[in-house]
Amino acid sequence: MISNELSASEIYKRWSKAIVTIRTNDGTGTGFFDQKGNLITACHVIIDSTSMYGRFNSGKTISIEGIKQLDISRDLAILDTAYNAMKGPLLGDFAALSPGDKVIVIGSPKGLELTVTEGIISAKRNIGNVQNIQISASISPGSSGSPVFNTKGEVIGVVSWNIEGGQQLNFAISSLEVKSLIKSLAEKPNTKLSLRPSSNPSSEASASRAGRPQEPQAAPTTMTVRPGKVVFDSVAIRTARATTSATLSTATRGQTLAILSEIDDLYGVLMVNNTIGWVDKNAVQLLDYNTEVTLETPKEQPPAASSELVEGSGLSEKQRQILREALSYMGVPYRWGGNDRKGIDDSAYVKNVFATIGVSLRRHSGDQTNVGKKITDTGELVAGERLYFAMKGGSTITHAGIYIGYGFFIHASSNHKCVDVDPLFKSYVNKLVAIRRDL
């Protein structure tokens, strides 16, 4: 009986010419051309880069002008290159895959071009509404974006991430997700992003992206997005693509959203905490240009707050009560639109803390300044006072926190991703526009 399976050697001979090493100004990864000539890689290989090029094993280099389509949540990108002479492998059927199936990965781990590794599919996993393939084939930094082949020579996944400290706990984004991204590009062929710094895809603390160095990276400052106007009276922006996922925020008619990606019937929206929300694309009309938005730069991590603050001398019982409640939220995850200890944003955090002393505040930080005694001199600050910041300049309040004394304040921080403490007078004080006292 003649087998239809291809060996790793046969797959290499057939498709190695469609694989490139992607070299950027801050790292190395892998990319490949599919059967339609799309140059595909993992989003995190290129998302922080301002310049890049591709290199074939033959030594030939190709220029990469920008990004045709990307999805940070799925860690996929289709790159814009003038090189159109390459047609690569077909994308395989994710539904036909089973644990135990043999896989072959060809990529550039540590920049070693066209390295071939073999393994099996360990599992098919839905992680954050993204279909992943867990594989045992070895990968290393530089492997990200590598095609994962089945024994038919079809690409069934794109190498994305691994779990540090585990044995062969490696993951690829499935061909199902790749096909969806290509489909969205076909529907909007003129949507292209220039090469600009952007935010890293989020991941659990135990996981790392296979193609990125593990050292701390410089914080991004800007991102290029496509503006879109809301055309419905109101529409929910959700935490994930599922219609049952939690609502992050509600957008209203005429509001402008920053669109990052288009997946099926949804747009990915850049949120103020640099995460992605999802909105029904029928509710948004895209404008015919791209624009650049400024991201907040993470600040230095301050010393942790101590319970000694609560017991400090000279504090009133009301101050102690405020500090005790405020500090009890330490480490609670930051979530835009969140209202409880499962996830909370800055204005809800302040609102909840002050409710414990009988102070009723509105949900939005800008409205909260209508309550309490106005303090105009930071030299008069005492522990337990509310602080309001215009983080984007001007006088429009966009952030809130609580002063805890000794030059520090506590807040639900999108930079730290949780409720945490920061030094007020190091950098935040320049954005401080209002102080309110309820003591």
Short mmCIF file of C-alpha atoms in Angstrom, two decimals:
data_model
loop_
_atom_site.label_atom_id
_atom_site.label_comp_id
_atom_site.label_asym_id
_atom_site.label_seq_id
_atom_site.Cartn_x
_atom_site.Cartn_y
_atom_site.Cartn_z
CA MET A 1 0.00 0.00 0.00
CA ILE A 2 1.39 3.37 -1.02
CA SER A 3 1.40 6.00 1.71
CA ASN A 4 0.27 9.55 0.92
CA GLU A 5 2.32 10.89 3.79
CA LEU A 6 5.33 13.07 3.12
CA SER A 7 8.49 12.74 5.17
CA ALA A 8 10.06 15.71 6.91
CA SER A 9 12.76 15.68 4.24
CA GLU A 10 10.18 15.79 1.43
CA ILE A 11 8.30 18.67 3.06
CA TYR A 12 11.58 20.54 3.49
CA LYS A 13 12.51 20.07 -0.19
CA ARG A 14 9.06 21.16 -1.33
CA TRP A 15 8.41 24.18 0.88
CA SER A 16 11.66 25.50 2.42
CA LYS A 17 11.84 28.00 -0.43
CA ALA A 18 8.61 29.62 0.87
CA ILE A 19 10.03 30.27 4.37
CA VAL A 20 11.92 33.43 5.37
CA THR A 21 13.78 34.61 8.41
CA ILE A 22 12.29 37.93 9.53
CA ARG A 23 14.85 40.32 10.96
CA THR A 24 13.58 43.44 12.73
CA ASN A 25 15.25 46.29 14.57
CA ASP A 26 14.73 44.43 17.87
CA GLY A 27 14.53 40.71 17.15
CA THR A 28 14.36 37.73 14.82
CA GLY A 29 11.48 35.48 13.86
CA THR A 30 10.15 33.39 11.00
CA GLY A 31 7.54 33.93 8.30
CA PHE A 32 6.18 31.97 5.34
CA PHE A 33 4.28 32.53 2.12
CA ASP A 34 0.96 30.68 1.74
CA GLN A 35 -0.58 29.40 -1.49
CA LYS A 36 -1.96 32.88 -2.32
CA GLY A 37 1.33 34.66 -1.71
CA ASN A 38 0.43 36.09 1.71
CA LEU A 39 3.49 36.55 3.94
CA ILE A 40 2.34 35.31 7.37
CA THR A 41 4.05 35.47 10.75
CA ALA A 42 3.27 35.78 14.45
CA CYS A 43 2.13 39.26 15.44
CA HIS A 44 4.58 39.57 18.33
CA VAL A 45 7.55 39.07 15.99
CA ILE A 46 6.94 42.44 14.35
CA ILE A 47 4.52 44.46 16.50
CA ASP A 48 7.16 46.51 18.33
CA SER A 49 9.33 47.04 15.26
CA THR A 50 9.90 50.13 13.16
CA SER A 51 11.92 48.37 10.42
CA MET A 52 12.23 44.82 9.12
CA TYR A 53 13.16 42.66 6.16
CA GLY A 54 12.89 39.02 5.12
CA ARG A 55 15.78 36.75 4.20
CA PHE A 56 15.57 33.48 2.31
CA ASN A 57 18.07 30.72 3.00
CA SER A 58 19.60 31.45 -0.41
CA GLY A 59 20.69 34.84 0.92
CA LYS A 60 18.11 36.80 -1.09
CA THR A 61 16.45 39.54 0.95
CA ILE A 62 13.02 41.11 0.49
CA SER A 63 11.74 44.41 1.81
CA ILE A 64 8.74 44.52 4.14
CA GLU A 65 6.86 47.80 3.84
CA GLY A 66 4.31 47.41 6.59
CA ILE A 67 1.45 45.28 7.88
CA LYS A 68 -1.54 44.35 5.74
CA GLN A 69 -3.53 42.81 8.56
CA LEU A 70 -2.92 41.87 12.17
CA ASP A 71 -4.70 40.54 15.20
CA ILE A 72 -2.94 40.96 18.52
CA SER A 73 -5.32 38.66 20.39
CA ARG A 74 -4.65 35.81 17.94
CA ASP A 75 -0.96 36.70 17.57
CA LEU A 76 -1.10 36.71 13.78
CA ALA A 77 0.02 39.17 11.12
CA ILE A 78 0.03 39.37 7.33
CA LEU A 79 2.92 41.51 6.11
CA ASP A 80 3.04 43.94 3.20
CA THR A 81 5.82 43.14 0.74
CA ALA A 82 6.31 44.00 -2.92
CA TYR A 83 7.76 40.52 -3.47
CA ASN A 84 5.04 38.51 -5.22
CA ALA A 85 6.94 35.71 -6.92
CA MET A 86 6.39 33.16 -4.15
CA LYS A 87 3.44 30.80 -3.78
CA GLY A 88 3.66 28.53 -0.76
CA PRO A 89 1.82 25.64 0.88
CA LEU A 90 -1.90 25.23 1.34
CA LEU A 91 -3.51 25.86 4.72
CA GLY A 92 -4.75 22.60 6.20
CA ASP A 93 -8.05 21.64 7.83
CA PHE A 94 -7.97 22.25 11.59
CA ALA A 95 -11.08 20.12 12.13
CA ALA A 96 -9.33 17.06 10.67
CA LEU A 97 -6.48 17.19 13.20
CA SER A 98 -6.25 14.78 16.11
CA PRO A 99 -3.92 14.42 19.09
CA GLY A 100 -1.11 12.06 18.11
CA ASP A 101 -0.88 13.32 14.52
CA LYS A 102 2.69 13.93 13.35
CA VAL A 103 3.85 17.53 12.78
CA ILE A 104 6.94 19.15 11.26
CA VAL A 105 8.15 22.68 12.07
CA ILE A 106 10.57 24.58 9.83
CA GLY A 107 11.88 27.90 11.15
CA SER A 108 14.77 29.99 12.39
CA PRO A 109 15.31 29.30 16.12
CA LYS A 110 18.07 31.59 17.41
CA GLY A 111 18.41 32.79 13.81
CA LEU A 112 19.46 29.31 12.56
CA GLU A 113 17.63 29.34 9.24
CA LEU A 114 15.49 26.42 8.05
CA THR A 115 15.86 24.28 11.15
CA VAL A 116 13.58 21.23 10.97
CA THR A 117 12.02 19.67 14.08
CA GLU A 118 9.42 16.94 14.40
CA GLY A 119 6.81 16.04 16.99
CA ILE A 120 3.15 15.29 17.46
CA ILE A 121 -0.04 17.17 18.23
CA SER A 122 -0.36 16.88 22.00
CA ALA A 123 -3.78 18.56 22.17
CA LYS A 124 -6.15 21.00 20.49
CA ARG A 125 -6.96 23.80 22.90
CA ASN A 126 -9.33 26.76 22.85
CA ILE A 127 -7.46 29.45 24.79
CA GLY A 128 -9.20 32.80 25.11
CA ASN A 129 -11.53 31.92 22.21
CA VAL A 130 -8.51 31.27 19.98
CA GLN A 131 -7.93 27.76 18.61
CA ASN A 132 -4.40 26.66 19.53
CA ILE A 133 -2.50 23.47 18.73
CA GLN A 134 -0.26 22.13 21.48
CA ILE A 135 2.77 20.42 19.88
CA SER A 136 5.79 18.49 21.10
CA ALA A 137 8.12 19.68 18.31
CA SER A 138 10.97 21.75 19.73
CA ILE A 139 10.87 25.55 19.33
CA SER A 140 13.08 28.38 20.58
CA PRO A 141 13.24 32.19 20.36
CA GLY A 142 13.25 32.90 16.63
CA SER A 143 10.81 30.06 15.90
CA SER A 144 7.78 32.31 16.27
CA GLY A 145 5.92 32.63 13.00
CA SER A 146 7.23 29.27 11.75
CA PRO A 147 4.79 27.11 9.77
CA VAL A 148 3.68 23.86 11.41
CA PHE A 149 3.10 21.20 8.72
CA ASN A 150 1.02 18.04 8.71
CA THR A 151 2.26 15.01 6.77
CA LYS A 152 0.39 16.20 3.66
CA GLY A 153 2.67 19.21 3.49
CA GLU A 154 -0.12 21.60 4.52
CA VAL A 155 0.33 24.33 7.12
CA ILE A 156 -1.91 23.62 10.10
CA GLY A 157 -0.54 26.24 12.48
CA VAL A 158 1.81 29.17 13.14
CA VAL A 159 4.27 28.86 16.04
CA SER A 160 3.36 31.38 18.74
CA TRP A 161 4.32 30.63 22.33
CA ASN A 162 5.50 28.14 24.92
CA ILE A 163 5.27 27.61 28.66
CA GLU A 164 8.60 28.24 30.36
CA GLY A 165 9.85 25.49 32.58
CA GLY A 166 7.64 22.87 30.93
CA GLN A 167 8.71 19.94 28.78
CA GLN A 168 7.68 20.42 25.14
CA LEU A 169 4.71 22.62 26.08
CA ASN A 170 4.70 24.53 22.81
CA PHE A 171 1.75 26.14 21.04
CA ALA A 172 0.82 27.23 17.54
CA ILE A 173 -2.13 29.32 16.40
CA SER A 174 -4.29 27.04 14.25
CA SER A 175 -4.86 27.28 10.50
CA LEU A 176 -8.52 27.98 11.30
CA GLU A 177 -7.52 31.34 12.80
CA VAL A 178 -5.11 32.05 9.92
CA LYS A 179 -7.86 31.48 7.35
CA SER A 180 -10.16 33.83 9.26
CA LEU A 181 -7.53 36.58 9.24
CA ILE A 182 -6.94 36.12 5.49
CA LYS A 183 -10.69 36.30 4.90
CA SER A 184 -10.90 39.62 6.75
CA LEU A 185 -8.04 40.95 4.62
CA ALA A 186 -9.85 39.94 1.43
CA GLU A 187 -12.90 41.89 2.57
CA LYS A 188 -10.81 45.01 3.35
CA PRO A 189 -7.84 44.78 0.93
CA ASN A 190 -6.78 48.43 1.28
CA THR A 191 -6.43 48.46 5.05
CA LYS A 192 -2.70 48.62 5.80
CA LEU A 193 -0.78 49.69 8.87
CA SER A 194 2.64 51.35 8.79
CA LEU A 195 5.46 50.04 10.93
CA ARG A 196 4.96 51.67 14.33
CA PRO A 197 5.62 50.59 17.90
CA SER A 198 2.66 48.88 19.50
CA SER A 199 1.60 47.02 22.61
CA ASN A 200 2.68 43.41 23.20
CA PRO A 201 0.07 40.67 23.12
CA SER A 202 -1.01 39.74 26.60
CA SER A 203 -0.12 36.33 28.03
CA GLU A 204 -0.26 34.51 31.32
CA ALA A 205 2.70 35.01 33.64
CA SER A 206 3.90 31.43 33.05
CA ALA A 207 3.96 31.77 29.26
CA SER A 208 6.39 33.47 26.90
CA ARG A 209 6.35 34.19 23.19
CA ALA A 210 8.78 31.92 21.41
CA GLY A 211 10.19 34.57 19.13
CA ARG A 212 10.89 37.37 21.60
CA PRO A 213 13.87 37.78 23.89
CA GLN A 214 12.91 37.29 27.51
CA GLU A 215 14.60 40.46 28.74
CA PRO A 216 12.33 43.44 29.56
CA GLN A 217 11.39 45.37 26.43
CA ALA A 218 11.23 49.12 25.97
CA ALA A 219 7.70 50.42 26.44
CA PRO A 220 5.81 51.32 23.25
CA THR A 221 4.69 54.90 22.84
CA THR A 222 2.43 54.98 19.78
CA MET A 223 0.19 52.79 17.66
CA THR A 224 -1.30 53.24 14.20
CA VAL A 225 -5.05 52.55 14.07
CA ARG A 226 -8.02 52.99 11.74
CA PRO A 227 -10.64 55.40 13.16
CA GLY A 228 -14.27 54.30 13.05
CA LYS A 229 -17.48 56.14 13.92
CA VAL A 230 -20.23 54.40 15.90
CA VAL A 231 -23.45 54.48 13.87
CA PHE A 232 -25.73 52.71 16.39
CA ASP A 233 -27.37 54.49 19.30
CA SER A 234 -25.28 52.28 21.58
CA VAL A 235 -23.19 49.14 21.22
CA ALA A 236 -21.31 46.93 23.69
CA ILE A 237 -17.53 46.57 23.51
CA ARG A 238 -16.74 43.11 24.90
CA THR A 239 -13.71 41.42 26.45
CA ALA A 240 -13.68 38.60 23.89
CA ARG A 241 -15.27 37.68 20.56
CA ALA A 242 -17.99 35.54 22.11
CA THR A 243 -21.34 37.35 22.44
CA THR A 244 -21.61 36.02 25.99
CA SER A 245 -18.35 37.65 27.12
CA ALA A 246 -18.34 40.51 29.63
CA THR A 247 -18.92 44.09 28.51
CA LEU A 248 -15.89 46.37 28.84
CA SER A 249 -17.67 49.56 27.86
CA THR A 250 -20.63 50.89 25.90
CA ALA A 251 -20.00 53.12 22.87
CA THR A 252 -22.63 55.58 21.68
CA ARG A 253 -23.57 57.09 18.33
CA GLY A 254 -20.91 59.44 16.93
CA GLN A 255 -18.14 58.16 19.21
CA THR A 256 -14.82 57.48 17.46
CA LEU A 257 -13.16 54.12 18.11
CA ALA A 258 -9.57 53.10 17.34
CA ILE A 259 -9.83 49.96 15.18
CA LEU A 260 -6.91 47.51 15.26
CA SER A 261 -8.26 44.48 13.41
CA GLU A 262 -11.27 42.91 11.73
CA ILE A 263 -12.21 39.30 12.49
CA ASP A 264 -15.34 37.80 10.94
CA ASP A 265 -18.20 40.13 12.00
CA LEU A 266 -16.21 41.98 14.68
CA TYR A 267 -13.71 44.83 14.96
CA GLY A 268 -10.90 44.76 17.49
CA VAL A 269 -10.87 48.10 19.36
CA LEU A 270 -7.87 49.62 21.17
CA MET A 271 -9.01 50.40 24.72
CA VAL A 272 -7.58 53.10 26.98
CA ASN A 273 -5.68 50.50 29.02
CA ASN A 274 -3.91 49.27 25.84
CA THR A 275 -5.96 46.04 25.66
CA ILE A 276 -8.37 44.98 22.92
CA GLY A 277 -12.15 45.02 23.08
CA TRP A 278 -14.51 43.57 20.46
CA VAL A 279 -17.44 45.33 18.81
CA ASP A 280 -20.02 44.41 16.15
CA LYS A 281 -18.61 45.80 12.92
CA ASN A 282 -22.10 46.66 11.66
CA ALA A 283 -22.18 49.28 14.41
CA VAL A 284 -19.04 51.06 13.17
CA GLN A 285 -18.29 52.92 9.96
CA LEU A 286 -14.57 52.97 9.15
CA LEU A 287 -13.05 56.27 8.08
CA ASP A 288 -10.79 56.30 5.02
CA TYR A 289 -7.46 56.99 6.74
CA ASN A 290 -5.14 55.69 9.44
CA THR A 291 -4.00 57.72 12.43
CA GLU A 292 -1.46 57.43 15.22
CA VAL A 293 -2.45 57.32 18.89
CA THR A 294 -0.22 57.82 21.90
CA LEU A 295 0.01 55.11 24.55
CA GLU A 296 0.75 55.77 28.19
CA THR A 297 4.26 54.74 29.23
CA PRO A 298 4.47 52.34 32.19
CA LYS A 299 6.02 53.91 35.26
CA GLU A 300 8.60 52.44 37.58
CA GLN A 301 7.27 49.93 40.11
CA PRO A 302 7.27 51.57 43.59
CA PRO A 303 7.74 49.91 46.98
CA ALA A 304 4.75 47.87 48.13
CA ALA A 305 2.30 49.48 50.52
CA SER A 306 2.47 48.41 54.18
CA SER A 307 -0.30 47.86 56.69
CA GLU A 308 1.72 50.17 58.94
CA LEU A 309 0.22 53.03 56.94
CA VAL A 310 -3.17 52.22 58.41
CA GLU A 311 -1.91 52.24 61.96
CA GLY A 312 0.18 55.39 61.61
CA SER A 313 -0.13 58.04 64.27
CA GLY A 314 -2.21 61.13 63.66
CA LEU A 315 -4.78 59.43 61.46
CA SER A 316 -8.49 59.76 62.13
CA GLU A 317 -10.70 56.69 62.23
CA LYS A 318 -12.19 57.70 58.87
CA GLN A 319 -8.71 57.89 57.33
CA ARG A 320 -7.87 54.45 58.71
CA GLN A 321 -11.08 53.07 57.30
CA ILE A 322 -10.33 54.49 53.84
CA LEU A 323 -6.76 53.17 53.83
CA ARG A 324 -7.77 49.77 55.18
CA GLU A 325 -10.36 49.32 52.43
CA ALA A 326 -8.09 50.77 49.72
CA LEU A 327 -5.18 48.48 50.62
CA SER A 328 -7.45 45.44 50.75
CA TYR A 329 -7.74 45.71 46.94
CA MET A 330 -3.98 45.37 46.38
CA GLY A 331 -3.37 43.00 43.47
CA VAL A 332 -6.99 42.94 42.26
CA PRO A 333 -6.79 42.75 38.42
CA TYR A 334 -7.33 45.93 36.42
CA ARG A 335 -10.25 45.63 34.01
CA TRP A 336 -11.68 48.53 32.05
CA GLY A 337 -15.34 48.80 33.01
CA GLY A 338 -14.91 46.38 35.92
CA ASN A 339 -16.73 47.05 39.20
CA ASP A 340 -15.65 44.37 41.67
CA ARG A 341 -12.72 42.33 42.97
CA LYS A 342 -12.76 40.07 39.92
CA GLY A 343 -11.58 43.08 37.92
CA ILE A 344 -11.91 46.82 38.44
CA ASP A 345 -10.94 50.12 36.84
CA ASP A 346 -9.71 53.31 38.52
CA SER A 347 -12.97 55.22 38.92
CA ALA A 348 -14.94 52.20 40.16
CA TYR A 349 -12.14 51.46 42.63
CA VAL A 350 -12.33 54.96 44.14
CA LYS A 351 -16.13 54.83 44.14
CA ASN A 352 -16.19 51.48 45.98
CA VAL A 353 -13.60 52.48 48.58
CA PHE A 354 -15.38 55.70 49.53
CA ALA A 355 -18.77 54.01 49.67
CA THR A 356 -17.51 52.29 52.84
CA ILE A 357 -17.45 55.65 54.65
CA GLY A 358 -20.82 56.70 53.27
CA VAL A 359 -19.56 58.92 50.43
CA SER A 360 -21.62 58.39 47.28
CA LEU A 361 -19.63 59.00 44.09
CA ARG A 362 -20.58 58.78 40.43
CA ARG A 363 -19.15 56.02 38.26
CA HIS A 364 -16.97 58.25 36.07
CA SER A 365 -13.89 59.95 37.52
CA GLY A 366 -14.68 63.35 36.01
CA ASP A 367 -18.06 63.43 37.79
CA GLN A 368 -16.55 62.45 41.13
CA THR A 369 -14.93 65.87 41.60
CA ASN A 370 -18.38 67.37 42.21
CA VAL A 371 -18.29 65.81 45.68
CA GLY A 372 -15.98 66.76 48.54
CA LYS A 373 -13.87 69.72 49.64
CA LYS A 374 -11.60 71.18 46.98
CA ILE A 375 -7.88 71.16 47.85
CA THR A 376 -5.61 73.28 45.67
CA ASP A 377 -2.17 72.81 47.25
CA THR A 378 -0.37 69.44 47.21
CA GLY A 379 1.44 70.60 50.32
CA GLU A 380 -1.88 70.19 52.16
CA LEU A 381 -2.33 66.57 51.09
CA VAL A 382 -3.23 64.08 53.81
CA ALA A 383 -3.81 60.34 53.59
CA GLY A 384 -7.26 59.32 52.38
CA GLU A 385 -7.82 62.12 49.87
CA ARG A 386 -9.00 61.49 46.33
CA LEU A 387 -6.69 62.37 43.42
CA TYR A 388 -7.72 63.05 39.82
CA PHE A 389 -5.44 63.17 36.80
CA ALA A 390 -5.57 64.36 33.20
CA MET A 391 -3.26 61.69 31.81
CA LYS A 392 -3.57 62.90 28.22
CA GLY A 393 -2.88 66.54 29.04
CA GLY A 394 -5.26 69.47 29.27
CA SER A 395 -7.90 69.44 31.99
CA THR A 396 -10.07 66.45 31.07
CA ILE A 397 -9.92 63.93 33.91
CA THR A 398 -9.09 60.41 32.78
CA HIS A 399 -7.77 58.74 35.92
CA ALA A 400 -8.35 58.59 39.69
CA GLY A 401 -6.54 57.34 42.77
CA ILE A 402 -6.26 57.69 46.57
CA TYR A 403 -3.39 59.33 48.44
CA ILE A 404 -2.00 57.03 51.16
CA GLY A 405 0.72 59.30 52.56
CA TYR A 406 4.52 59.46 52.37
CA GLY A 407 4.34 60.65 48.76
CA PHE A 408 2.50 57.56 47.46
CA PHE A 409 -0.96 56.89 46.08
CA ILE A 410 -2.91 53.74 45.30
CA HIS A 411 -4.96 53.19 42.16
CA ALA A 412 -6.28 50.60 39.73
CA SER A 413 -3.42 50.83 37.25
CA SER A 414 -3.65 49.80 33.61
CA ASN A 415 0.16 49.85 33.50
CA HIS A 416 0.59 47.46 36.42
CA LYS A 417 -2.53 45.52 35.35
CA CYS A 418 -3.83 45.57 38.92
CA VAL A 419 -4.48 47.76 41.95
CA ASP A 420 -1.05 48.96 43.02
CA VAL A 421 0.94 51.82 44.56
CA ASP A 422 2.92 54.49 42.69
CA PRO A 423 5.00 57.52 43.76
CA LEU A 424 2.89 60.64 43.25
CA PHE A 425 5.65 63.21 43.01
CA LYS A 426 7.94 61.39 40.60
CA SER A 427 5.85 61.84 37.45
CA TYR A 428 2.11 61.67 38.17
CA VAL A 429 2.01 65.02 39.92
CA ASN A 430 2.43 66.78 36.57
CA LYS A 431 -0.92 65.28 35.50
CA LEU A 432 -2.72 65.99 38.79
CA VAL A 433 -5.63 68.38 38.19
CA ALA A 434 -7.91 67.91 41.22
CA ILE A 435 -7.84 66.86 44.89
CA ARG A 436 -10.95 66.18 46.93
CA ARG A 437 -11.27 65.71 50.71
CA ASP A 438 -14.08 63.82 52.46
CA LEU A 439 -12.51 63.61 55.93
#
